């Protein structure tokens, strides 16, 4: 047995050393995919722009060639709005402007630390606090341009307020969480079961419903949708077994606290001491694994991370008078979990560096292309190239059902003489060797020129030049 204060002091100090190491090792990792979109939104917010600008809104009013996949934007009132709500980009934009990406990492570290501290105030249980600290790979998002740490902080704040019987304020924060991350609805609905004192629970639900309704009305006024745009764009979700298997796999690999919770759940079944709350959260986990819209492109189970604090609370729910001493059994277990999680984080950081290297190399080569107009057949390349929008590059994305006449009209109206077509063979979209421009009296066709591989890219990307003649 050792004193709990000494144990938490050691493990917390160790965590800061590890995070310090990851801070320096994450240097140079550039935002990609939806990270790049959030960074772009934040840079736009600095300029007071809260929609996604498009140079061809007049020539292409349907945003048919907007350089983002349909899933990530919604066209309303003549503007493109991101399906990622603007709250996080707006809040983080002053930090980004003043201190750059390093400032964002520092803010994430602060929010994560405050979240752990608030969680400790709920039970004042050393074991619970350390399990939350080391029990998952959530900390990877400290070093990424993403809203996950912000949501984690808000969730812990809601738990803390509910614990303090401030149910109305807990409901208000929960409504905000639900608006930003709709998949958190499963987590927030079962939040009260984590506490024995369920007095005035109805206040929590009513407060959450009322505040969510206000947000819905505001959204209807701004973008003509009662529901968050992320829900509207995912209305045609389909259940695919490979996605379920992939998400279940990375959940078990990256969240050891879930394995520990399952062990204790099976133990309770064997001892015939089944708790409804534990059974319910297992069911909710299964439902979320089946419904989470993960196409396999995420290497972290971000849609389920909101369950982690609930696992921890339920593991020690019966602990009313925390032991001032820390057993060697728990020291061994938490040491094992911490080493496993740190190794996992290190592996993920290496993977992020590989992805970032692909992005930086590809972006560097695309930047060298002389044509100002670049047309993509793959949305991933468009994500990589988002920073070029600030460098006067004109990005267009061809969708599978694109209309060649509409593309020709756009090129004609903008009087574009040359462009470069980037694709990853076999491309889902094909441009003909030459195509004529309608309503044209001079130089009425675009002729395909030379085809070259994009240098230094880690994928066989080809660039094809087109010239009007």
Tab-separated table of C-alpha atoms in Angstrom:
chain	number	residue	atom	x	y	z
A	1	UNK	CA	0.000	0.000	0.000
A	2	UNK	CA	1.152	3.541	-0.756
A	3	UNK	CA	-0.599	6.829	-0.179
A	4	UNK	CA	-3.062	7.778	-2.918
A	5	UNK	CA	-1.675	11.335	-3.173
A	6	UNK	CA	1.795	9.999	-3.932
A	7	UNK	CA	0.389	7.665	-6.566
A	8	UNK	CA	-1.606	10.325	-8.354
A	9	UNK	CA	1.357	12.733	-8.132
A	10	UNK	CA	3.637	10.194	-9.792
A	11	UNK	CA	1.237	9.150	-12.554
A	12	UNK	CA	0.142	12.723	-13.350
A	13	UNK	CA	3.767	13.920	-13.485
A	14	UNK	CA	4.576	10.991	-15.741
A	15	UNK	CA	1.646	11.947	-18.005
A	16	UNK	CA	2.962	15.501	-18.401
A	17	UNK	CA	6.409	14.166	-19.320
A	18	UNK	CA	4.838	11.888	-21.918
A	19	UNK	CA	2.660	14.681	-23.319
A	20	UNK	CA	5.697	16.923	-23.475
A	21	UNK	CA	7.498	14.288	-25.538
A	22	UNK	CA	4.500	13.937	-27.872
A	23	UNK	CA	4.261	17.721	-28.201
A	24	UNK	CA	7.744	17.908	-29.688
A	25	UNK	CA	7.327	14.729	-31.740
A	26	UNK	CA	4.085	16.079	-33.239
A	27	UNK	CA	5.840	19.141	-34.637
A	28	UNK	CA	5.375	19.320	-38.373
A	29	UNK	CA	2.177	17.284	-38.506
A	30	UNK	CA	-0.060	19.296	-40.815
A	31	UNK	CA	-3.870	19.140	-40.620
A	32	UNK	CA	-5.492	16.813	-43.141
A	33	UNK	CA	-8.991	15.566	-43.991
A	34	UNK	CA	-11.554	17.081	-41.592
A	35	UNK	CA	-8.669	18.535	-39.550
A	36	UNK	CA	-7.803	20.675	-42.581
A	37	UNK	CA	-11.439	21.721	-42.909
A	38	UNK	CA	-11.583	22.868	-39.276
A	39	UNK	CA	-8.315	24.775	-39.715
A	40	UNK	CA	-9.724	26.460	-42.828
A	41	UNK	CA	-12.895	27.408	-40.942
A	42	UNK	CA	-10.803	28.882	-38.111
A	43	UNK	CA	-8.724	30.950	-40.527
A	44	UNK	CA	-11.937	32.178	-42.159
A	45	UNK	CA	-13.358	33.060	-38.723
A	46	UNK	CA	-10.290	35.241	-38.111
A	47	UNK	CA	-11.390	37.226	-41.182
A	48	UNK	CA	-14.989	37.367	-39.975
A	49	UNK	CA	-16.178	34.855	-42.582
A	50	UNK	CA	-18.506	32.138	-41.257
A	51	UNK	CA	-19.296	30.262	-44.457
A	52	UNK	CA	-17.066	28.436	-46.951
A	53	UNK	CA	-16.285	30.833	-49.828
A	54	UNK	CA	-16.454	29.688	-53.447
A	55	UNK	CA	-15.067	31.642	-56.385
A	56	UNK	CA	-17.650	30.289	-58.801
A	57	UNK	CA	-20.891	30.729	-56.872
A	58	UNK	CA	-22.339	32.805	-59.743
A	59	UNK	CA	-21.286	30.493	-62.591
A	60	UNK	CA	-22.009	27.326	-60.569
A	61	UNK	CA	-24.984	28.186	-58.323
A	62	UNK	CA	-25.528	24.509	-57.425
A	63	UNK	CA	-21.945	24.194	-56.132
A	64	UNK	CA	-21.481	21.179	-58.418
A	65	UNK	CA	-17.688	21.661	-58.494
A	66	UNK	CA	-17.146	22.902	-54.933
A	67	UNK	CA	-13.817	21.397	-53.761
A	68	UNK	CA	-15.202	19.375	-50.836
A	69	UNK	CA	-17.143	16.085	-50.722
A	70	UNK	CA	-20.908	16.518	-50.353
A	71	UNK	CA	-20.772	15.079	-46.840
A	72	UNK	CA	-18.787	18.047	-45.538
A	73	UNK	CA	-20.864	21.005	-46.722
A	74	UNK	CA	-24.456	22.103	-47.175
A	75	UNK	CA	-25.530	24.794	-49.620
A	76	UNK	CA	-28.068	27.195	-48.129
A	77	UNK	CA	-29.093	30.727	-49.080
A	78	UNK	CA	-26.467	30.854	-51.814
A	79	UNK	CA	-23.566	29.942	-49.517
A	80	UNK	CA	-21.774	26.748	-48.557
A	81	UNK	CA	-21.847	26.015	-44.836
A	82	UNK	CA	-19.676	23.369	-43.231
A	83	UNK	CA	-21.430	20.419	-41.638
A	84	UNK	CA	-18.873	20.875	-38.845
A	85	UNK	CA	-20.463	23.596	-36.661
A	86	UNK	CA	-18.546	26.844	-36.461
A	87	UNK	CA	-18.400	27.067	-32.644
A	88	UNK	CA	-15.023	25.378	-32.176
A	89	UNK	CA	-13.373	27.249	-35.099
A	90	UNK	CA	-14.727	30.575	-33.803
A	91	UNK	CA	-13.490	29.953	-30.251
A	92	UNK	CA	-10.074	28.704	-31.331
A	93	UNK	CA	-9.469	31.319	-34.061
A	94	UNK	CA	-8.003	34.031	-31.746
A	95	UNK	CA	-5.525	31.489	-30.348
A	96	UNK	CA	-4.595	30.371	-33.861
A	97	UNK	CA	-4.049	33.968	-34.979
A	98	UNK	CA	-1.918	34.948	-31.972
A	99	UNK	CA	0.060	31.767	-31.292
A	100	UNK	CA	-0.367	29.466	-34.281
A	101	UNK	CA	-0.788	25.674	-34.049
A	102	UNK	CA	1.368	25.551	-30.898
A	103	UNK	CA	-1.153	27.772	-29.134
A	104	UNK	CA	-3.961	25.382	-30.102
A	105	UNK	CA	-2.001	22.472	-28.607
A	106	UNK	CA	-1.451	24.407	-25.373
A	107	UNK	CA	-5.175	25.239	-25.118
A	108	UNK	CA	-6.033	21.581	-25.694
A	109	UNK	CA	-3.602	20.577	-22.943
A	110	UNK	CA	-5.193	23.086	-20.575
A	111	UNK	CA	-8.750	21.882	-21.346
A	112	UNK	CA	-7.735	18.241	-20.951
A	113	UNK	CA	-6.034	18.961	-17.610
A	114	UNK	CA	-9.016	20.904	-16.270
A	115	UNK	CA	-11.281	18.083	-17.437
A	116	UNK	CA	-9.259	15.502	-15.484
A	117	UNK	CA	-9.272	17.778	-12.412
A	118	UNK	CA	-13.062	18.280	-12.544
A	119	UNK	CA	-13.554	14.549	-12.948
A	120	UNK	CA	-11.468	13.933	-9.821
A	121	UNK	CA	-13.794	16.244	-7.895
A	122	UNK	CA	-16.783	14.007	-8.636
A	123	UNK	CA	-15.606	10.974	-6.670
A	124	UNK	CA	-12.188	12.067	-5.406
A	125	UNK	CA	-11.107	8.550	-6.307
A	126	UNK	CA	-7.498	8.163	-7.413
A	127	UNK	CA	-8.170	4.963	-9.347
A	128	UNK	CA	-10.988	6.538	-11.362
A	129	UNK	CA	-8.923	9.627	-12.153
A	130	UNK	CA	-5.938	7.615	-13.382
A	131	UNK	CA	-8.139	5.273	-15.404
A	132	UNK	CA	-9.613	8.274	-17.194
A	133	UNK	CA	-6.150	9.725	-17.759
A	134	UNK	CA	-4.621	6.555	-19.202
A	135	UNK	CA	-7.625	4.434	-20.177
A	136	UNK	CA	-7.937	5.525	-23.824
A	137	UNK	CA	-6.156	7.227	-26.707
A	138	UNK	CA	-8.213	10.428	-26.379
A	139	UNK	CA	-5.008	12.429	-25.589
A	140	UNK	CA	-3.870	12.047	-29.219
A	141	UNK	CA	-6.326	14.835	-30.051
A	142	UNK	CA	-4.413	17.244	-27.843
A	143	UNK	CA	-1.929	17.473	-30.705
A	144	UNK	CA	-4.441	17.640	-33.568
A	145	UNK	CA	-6.600	20.441	-34.920
A	146	UNK	CA	-9.904	18.910	-33.900
A	147	UNK	CA	-12.823	19.491	-31.529
A	148	UNK	CA	-12.528	16.177	-29.621
A	149	UNK	CA	-10.707	17.641	-26.588
A	150	UNK	CA	-13.193	20.520	-26.459
A	151	UNK	CA	-16.079	18.000	-26.402
A	152	UNK	CA	-14.269	15.945	-23.745
A	153	UNK	CA	-13.987	19.051	-21.552
A	154	UNK	CA	-17.659	19.928	-22.048
A	155	UNK	CA	-18.751	16.376	-21.210
A	156	UNK	CA	-16.728	16.307	-17.971
A	157	UNK	CA	-18.172	19.722	-17.107
A	158	UNK	CA	-21.708	18.373	-17.618
A	159	UNK	CA	-20.925	15.351	-15.427
A	160	UNK	CA	-19.487	17.597	-12.717
A	161	UNK	CA	-22.504	19.929	-12.770
A	162	UNK	CA	-24.915	16.988	-12.626
A	163	UNK	CA	-22.948	15.626	-9.661
A	164	UNK	CA	-23.354	19.026	-7.961
A	165	UNK	CA	-27.121	18.880	-8.669
A	166	UNK	CA	-26.833	21.781	-11.126
A	167	UNK	CA	-29.036	19.854	-13.519
A	168	UNK	CA	-30.214	22.827	-15.578
A	169	UNK	CA	-26.673	23.977	-16.384
A	170	UNK	CA	-25.632	20.364	-17.052
A	171	UNK	CA	-28.524	20.112	-19.516
A	172	UNK	CA	-27.506	23.343	-21.253
A	173	UNK	CA	-23.943	22.124	-21.784
A	174	UNK	CA	-25.245	18.737	-22.926
A	175	UNK	CA	-27.422	20.430	-25.563
A	176	UNK	CA	-24.326	22.218	-26.879
A	177	UNK	CA	-22.425	18.925	-27.009
A	178	UNK	CA	-25.296	17.277	-28.832
A	179	UNK	CA	-25.374	20.094	-31.372
A	180	UNK	CA	-21.686	19.776	-32.184
A	181	UNK	CA	-21.501	15.969	-32.008
A	182	UNK	CA	-24.976	14.408	-32.574
A	183	UNK	CA	-23.632	10.898	-31.924
A	184	UNK	CA	-23.215	11.940	-28.279
A	185	UNK	CA	-27.008	11.659	-27.860
A	186	UNK	CA	-26.594	8.046	-26.693
A	187	UNK	CA	-24.061	9.118	-24.074
A	188	UNK	CA	-26.083	12.066	-22.775
A	189	UNK	CA	-29.338	10.129	-22.495
A	190	UNK	CA	-27.763	7.595	-20.114
A	191	UNK	CA	-25.627	10.148	-18.233
A	192	UNK	CA	-27.888	10.184	-15.113
A	193	UNK	CA	-27.471	6.435	-14.539
A	194	UNK	CA	-23.851	7.060	-13.574
A	195	UNK	CA	-25.012	8.759	-10.372
A	196	UNK	CA	-26.980	7.291	-7.495
A	197	UNK	CA	-28.553	10.652	-6.731
A	198	UNK	CA	-31.030	10.985	-9.591
A	199	UNK	CA	-33.125	13.731	-8.033
A	200	UNK	CA	-34.436	16.267	-10.497
A	201	UNK	CA	-33.194	14.210	-13.440
A	202	UNK	CA	-36.178	15.431	-15.419
A	203	UNK	CA	-34.797	18.973	-15.099
A	204	UNK	CA	-31.672	17.797	-16.870
A	205	UNK	CA	-33.609	16.311	-19.783
A	206	UNK	CA	-35.983	19.283	-20.062
A	207	UNK	CA	-33.103	21.760	-19.955
A	208	UNK	CA	-31.243	19.823	-22.659
A	209	UNK	CA	-34.365	19.587	-24.836
A	210	UNK	CA	-35.171	23.305	-24.415
A	211	UNK	CA	-31.646	24.486	-25.247
A	212	UNK	CA	-31.427	22.080	-28.193
A	213	UNK	CA	-34.710	23.528	-29.482
A	214	UNK	CA	-33.289	27.053	-29.265
A	215	UNK	CA	-30.224	25.948	-31.216
A	216	UNK	CA	-32.495	24.304	-33.795
A	217	UNK	CA	-34.500	27.495	-34.268
A	218	UNK	CA	-31.294	29.498	-34.648
A	219	UNK	CA	-30.051	26.993	-37.188
A	220	UNK	CA	-33.324	27.201	-39.107
A	221	UNK	CA	-32.926	30.980	-39.304
A	222	UNK	CA	-29.294	30.765	-40.440
A	223	UNK	CA	-29.153	27.734	-42.742
A	224	UNK	CA	-32.762	26.578	-43.228
A	225	UNK	CA	-32.355	23.348	-41.246
A	226	UNK	CA	-33.883	22.475	-37.888
A	227	UNK	CA	-31.348	19.710	-37.330
A	228	UNK	CA	-27.542	20.008	-37.259
A	229	UNK	CA	-26.168	19.784	-40.779
A	230	UNK	CA	-24.150	16.699	-39.850
A	231	UNK	CA	-27.413	14.821	-39.235
A	232	UNK	CA	-28.964	16.129	-42.451
A	233	UNK	CA	-25.985	14.992	-44.539
A	234	UNK	CA	-25.889	11.524	-42.916
A	235	UNK	CA	-29.580	10.747	-43.333
A	236	UNK	CA	-28.789	7.985	-45.856
A	237	UNK	CA	-26.401	6.044	-43.624
A	238	UNK	CA	-26.123	2.341	-44.462
A	239	UNK	CA	-25.050	-0.472	-42.156
A	240	UNK	CA	-21.976	-2.292	-43.446
A	241	UNK	CA	-20.451	-5.244	-41.607
A	242	UNK	CA	-16.868	-4.281	-42.483
A	243	UNK	CA	-17.342	-0.864	-40.839
A	244	UNK	CA	-18.780	-2.462	-37.703
A	245	UNK	CA	-15.873	-4.896	-37.488
A	246	UNK	CA	-13.302	-2.137	-38.055
A	247	UNK	CA	-14.783	0.182	-35.421
A	248	UNK	CA	-15.165	-2.621	-32.855
A	249	UNK	CA	-11.558	-3.636	-33.480
A	250	UNK	CA	-10.012	-0.198	-32.980
A	251	UNK	CA	-12.307	0.434	-29.983
A	252	UNK	CA	-10.963	-2.626	-28.177
A	253	UNK	CA	-7.388	-1.880	-29.260
A	254	UNK	CA	-7.338	1.794	-28.277
A	255	UNK	CA	-9.585	1.884	-25.205
A	256	UNK	CA	-8.232	-0.524	-22.542
A	257	UNK	CA	-10.727	0.887	-20.025
A	258	UNK	CA	-13.455	-0.779	-22.117
A	259	UNK	CA	-11.741	-4.179	-21.801
A	260	UNK	CA	-11.439	-3.632	-18.049
A	261	UNK	CA	-15.107	-2.650	-17.842
A	262	UNK	CA	-16.107	-5.797	-19.781
A	263	UNK	CA	-14.035	-7.918	-17.392
A	264	UNK	CA	-15.845	-6.468	-14.387
A	265	UNK	CA	-19.169	-6.854	-16.160
A	266	UNK	CA	-18.526	-10.561	-16.824
A	267	UNK	CA	-17.421	-10.958	-13.222
A	268	UNK	CA	-20.734	-9.466	-12.050
A	269	UNK	CA	-22.593	-11.937	-14.280
A	270	UNK	CA	-20.680	-14.824	-12.740
A	271	UNK	CA	-21.409	-13.581	-9.214
A	272	UNK	CA	-25.015	-12.851	-10.201
A	273	UNK	CA	-24.613	-9.223	-9.160
A	274	UNK	CA	-25.797	-7.686	-12.401
A	275	UNK	CA	-26.302	-3.921	-12.395
A	276	UNK	CA	-28.792	-2.477	-14.838
A	277	UNK	CA	-26.563	0.563	-15.441
A	278	UNK	CA	-23.608	-1.598	-16.509
A	279	UNK	CA	-25.791	-3.732	-18.751
A	280	UNK	CA	-27.323	-0.619	-20.331
A	281	UNK	CA	-23.999	0.974	-21.196
A	282	UNK	CA	-22.819	-2.261	-22.831
A	283	UNK	CA	-25.967	-2.187	-24.994
A	284	UNK	CA	-25.390	1.489	-25.827
A	285	UNK	CA	-21.791	0.704	-26.822
A	286	UNK	CA	-22.996	-1.996	-29.211
A	287	UNK	CA	-25.620	0.303	-30.717
A	288	UNK	CA	-23.042	3.067	-31.278
A	289	UNK	CA	-20.596	0.646	-32.892
A	290	UNK	CA	-23.324	-0.402	-35.319
A	291	UNK	CA	-24.554	3.123	-36.082
A	292	UNK	CA	-21.377	5.243	-36.034
A	293	UNK	CA	-20.766	6.576	-39.595
A	294	UNK	CA	-17.145	5.426	-39.749
A	295	UNK	CA	-16.107	4.475	-43.259
A	296	UNK	CA	-12.788	3.092	-42.085
A	297	UNK	CA	-10.993	6.362	-42.751
A	298	UNK	CA	-10.569	7.204	-39.066
A	299	UNK	CA	-7.743	5.528	-37.222
A	300	UNK	CA	-9.306	6.419	-33.853
A	301	UNK	CA	-12.821	5.532	-32.599
A	302	UNK	CA	-13.699	9.192	-32.099
A	303	UNK	CA	-17.452	8.567	-32.326
A	304	UNK	CA	-17.356	6.488	-29.142
A	305	UNK	CA	-14.908	8.443	-26.986
A	306	UNK	CA	-17.772	10.037	-25.058
A	307	UNK	CA	-18.424	6.661	-23.399
A	308	UNK	CA	-15.019	6.560	-21.669
A	309	UNK	CA	-15.900	8.797	-18.664
A	310	UNK	CA	-19.078	6.760	-18.116
A	311	UNK	CA	-17.160	3.472	-17.993
A	312	UNK	CA	-14.858	4.950	-15.370
A	313	UNK	CA	-17.696	6.323	-13.239
A	314	UNK	CA	-19.597	3.033	-13.284
A	315	UNK	CA	-16.512	0.986	-12.396
A	316	UNK	CA	-16.248	2.796	-9.049
A	317	UNK	CA	-19.844	3.846	-8.625
A	318	UNK	CA	-20.152	2.112	-5.265
A	319	UNK	CA	-17.039	3.814	-3.861
A	320	UNK	CA	-18.455	6.403	-1.454
A	321	UNK	CA	-15.483	6.720	0.864
A	322	UNK	CA	-12.355	6.454	-1.260
A	323	UNK	CA	-9.485	4.563	0.314
A	324	UNK	CA	-6.578	6.885	1.186
A	325	UNK	CA	-4.206	4.097	0.169
A	326	UNK	CA	-3.423	2.657	-3.224
A	327	UNK	CA	-3.042	-1.138	-3.478
A	328	UNK	CA	-0.152	-2.744	-5.353
A	329	UNK	CA	-2.681	-4.604	-7.493
A	330	UNK	CA	-4.062	-1.312	-8.822
A	331	UNK	CA	-0.546	0.120	-9.174
A	332	UNK	CA	0.365	-2.825	-11.387
A	333	UNK	CA	-2.864	-2.612	-13.415
A	334	UNK	CA	-2.676	1.134	-14.045
A	335	UNK	CA	1.028	0.873	-14.877
A	336	UNK	CA	0.176	-1.825	-17.418
A	337	UNK	CA	-2.653	0.249	-18.905
A	338	UNK	CA	-0.508	3.407	-19.044
A	339	UNK	CA	2.354	1.634	-20.821
A	340	UNK	CA	-0.072	0.066	-23.296
A	341	UNK	CA	-1.782	3.408	-24.017
A	342	UNK	CA	1.500	5.299	-24.382
A	343	UNK	CA	2.795	2.684	-26.836
A	344	UNK	CA	-0.483	2.968	-28.728
A	345	UNK	CA	-0.205	6.760	-28.822
A	346	UNK	CA	3.381	6.479	-30.053
A	347	UNK	CA	2.280	4.147	-32.864
A	348	UNK	CA	-0.543	6.526	-33.821
A	349	UNK	CA	1.843	9.470	-33.833
A	350	UNK	CA	4.085	7.610	-36.268
A	351	UNK	CA	1.072	6.919	-38.486
A	352	UNK	CA	0.103	10.599	-38.373
A	353	UNK	CA	3.615	11.553	-39.425
A	354	UNK	CA	3.356	9.242	-42.433
A	355	UNK	CA	0.044	10.791	-43.437
A	356	UNK	CA	1.471	14.259	-42.877
A	357	UNK	CA	4.505	13.416	-45.007
A	358	UNK	CA	2.180	12.335	-47.793
A	359	UNK	CA	0.270	15.597	-47.448
A	360	UNK	CA	3.288	17.897	-47.269
A	361	UNK	CA	4.983	16.213	-50.258
A	362	UNK	CA	1.804	16.238	-52.319
A	363	UNK	CA	0.956	19.813	-51.372
A	364	UNK	CA	4.478	20.975	-52.178
A	365	UNK	CA	4.297	19.464	-55.659
A	366	UNK	CA	0.774	20.769	-56.350
A	367	UNK	CA	1.997	24.214	-55.303
A	368	UNK	CA	4.590	24.050	-58.120
A	369	UNK	CA	1.925	23.584	-60.804
A	370	UNK	CA	1.862	26.744	-62.911
A	371	UNK	CA	-1.858	26.641	-63.712
A	372	UNK	CA	-4.008	28.541	-61.241
A	373	UNK	CA	-6.987	26.237	-61.919
A	374	UNK	CA	-6.592	22.673	-60.620
A	375	UNK	CA	-9.320	20.081	-61.115
A	376	UNK	CA	-9.448	16.955	-58.941
A	377	UNK	CA	-11.151	13.610	-59.401
A	378	UNK	CA	-10.467	12.505	-55.820
A	379	UNK	CA	-11.833	14.417	-52.786
A	380	UNK	CA	-8.833	13.417	-50.645
A	381	UNK	CA	-6.555	15.498	-52.868
A	382	UNK	CA	-8.913	18.432	-52.516
A	383	UNK	CA	-8.632	18.163	-48.716
A	384	UNK	CA	-4.855	18.100	-48.967
A	385	UNK	CA	-4.928	21.192	-51.176
A	386	UNK	CA	-7.221	23.376	-49.025
A	387	UNK	CA	-4.259	25.538	-47.843
A	388	UNK	CA	-3.693	26.532	-51.485
A	389	UNK	CA	-6.971	28.457	-51.460
A	390	UNK	CA	-5.107	31.127	-49.519
A	391	UNK	CA	-2.460	31.197	-52.270
A	392	UNK	CA	-4.862	32.171	-55.079
A	393	UNK	CA	-5.189	28.644	-56.427
A	394	UNK	CA	-8.607	27.781	-57.851
A	395	UNK	CA	-9.686	24.260	-56.820
A	396	UNK	CA	-12.531	22.336	-58.456
A	397	UNK	CA	-13.761	18.804	-57.680
A	398	UNK	CA	-15.377	16.528	-60.249
A	399	UNK	CA	-18.049	14.249	-58.795
A	400	UNK	CA	-19.028	10.947	-60.397
A	401	UNK	CA	-22.181	12.428	-61.891
A	402	UNK	CA	-20.614	15.717	-63.016
A	403	UNK	CA	-22.033	17.460	-66.093
A	404	UNK	CA	-19.345	18.211	-68.689
A	405	UNK	CA	-21.498	20.984	-70.192
A	406	UNK	CA	-21.690	22.722	-66.814
A	407	UNK	CA	-17.911	22.437	-66.465
A	408	UNK	CA	-17.416	23.860	-69.962
A	409	UNK	CA	-19.752	26.768	-69.184
A	410	UNK	CA	-17.863	27.552	-66.007
A	411	UNK	CA	-14.504	27.536	-67.838
A	412	UNK	CA	-15.958	29.741	-70.597
A	413	UNK	CA	-17.473	32.333	-68.291
A	414	UNK	CA	-14.214	32.612	-66.327
A	415	UNK	CA	-12.228	32.767	-69.599
A	416	UNK	CA	-9.888	30.049	-68.363
A	417	UNK	CA	-7.179	29.194	-70.929
A	418	UNK	CA	-5.399	26.291	-69.188
A	419	UNK	CA	-5.933	23.973	-66.254
A	420	UNK	CA	-4.369	20.867	-64.706
A	421	UNK	CA	-6.299	17.686	-63.987
A	422	UNK	CA	-5.068	15.591	-61.026
A	423	UNK	CA	-6.178	11.995	-60.649
A	424	UNK	CA	-5.261	8.707	-59.028
A	425	UNK	CA	-5.719	5.969	-61.647
A	426	UNK	CA	-8.048	4.232	-62.051
A	427	UNK	CA	-10.010	7.441	-61.685
A	428	UNK	CA	-13.762	7.313	-60.993
A	429	UNK	CA	-14.075	10.368	-63.257
A	430	UNK	CA	-12.784	10.627	-66.813
A	431	UNK	CA	-12.155	13.793	-68.800
A	432	UNK	CA	-12.137	13.346	-72.609
A	433	UNK	CA	-9.058	14.061	-74.688
A	434	UNK	CA	-10.777	17.234	-75.823
A	435	UNK	CA	-14.151	18.782	-75.190
A	436	UNK	CA	-15.868	21.662	-76.910
A	437	UNK	CA	-17.191	24.774	-75.225
A	438	UNK	CA	-20.816	25.712	-75.987
A	439	UNK	CA	-21.786	29.146	-77.326
A	440	UNK	CA	-18.191	29.792	-78.323
A	441	UNK	CA	-16.837	31.582	-81.425
A	442	UNK	CA	-13.064	31.319	-80.899
A	443	UNK	CA	-10.731	28.781	-79.249
A	444	UNK	CA	-13.698	26.521	-78.599
A	445	UNK	CA	-12.150	23.331	-77.227
A	446	UNK	CA	-9.814	22.150	-74.503
A	447	UNK	CA	-7.156	19.766	-75.765
A	448	UNK	CA	-5.405	17.241	-73.526
A	449	UNK	CA	-1.665	17.785	-73.337
A	450	UNK	CA	1.146	15.941	-71.609
A	451	UNK	CA	0.565	13.501	-68.773
A	452	UNK	CA	3.170	13.266	-66.002
A	453	UNK	CA	3.326	11.602	-62.578
A	454	UNK	CA	3.215	14.074	-59.712
A	455	UNK	CA	6.812	14.079	-58.375
A	456	UNK	CA	7.617	13.035	-54.780
A	457	UNK	CA	4.043	11.937	-54.044
A	458	UNK	CA	3.706	8.679	-52.120
A	459	UNK	CA	0.818	7.645	-54.389
A	460	UNK	CA	0.821	7.292	-58.217
A	461	UNK	CA	-0.945	10.615	-58.799
A	462	UNK	CA	-0.897	11.858	-62.400
A	463	UNK	CA	-1.196	15.412	-63.654
A	464	UNK	CA	-2.656	16.137	-67.052
A	465	UNK	CA	-2.445	19.558	-68.674
A	466	UNK	CA	-5.335	20.932	-70.718
A	467	UNK	CA	-5.024	23.927	-73.044
A	468	UNK	CA	-7.725	25.869	-74.850
A	469	UNK	CA	-7.316	26.076	-78.638
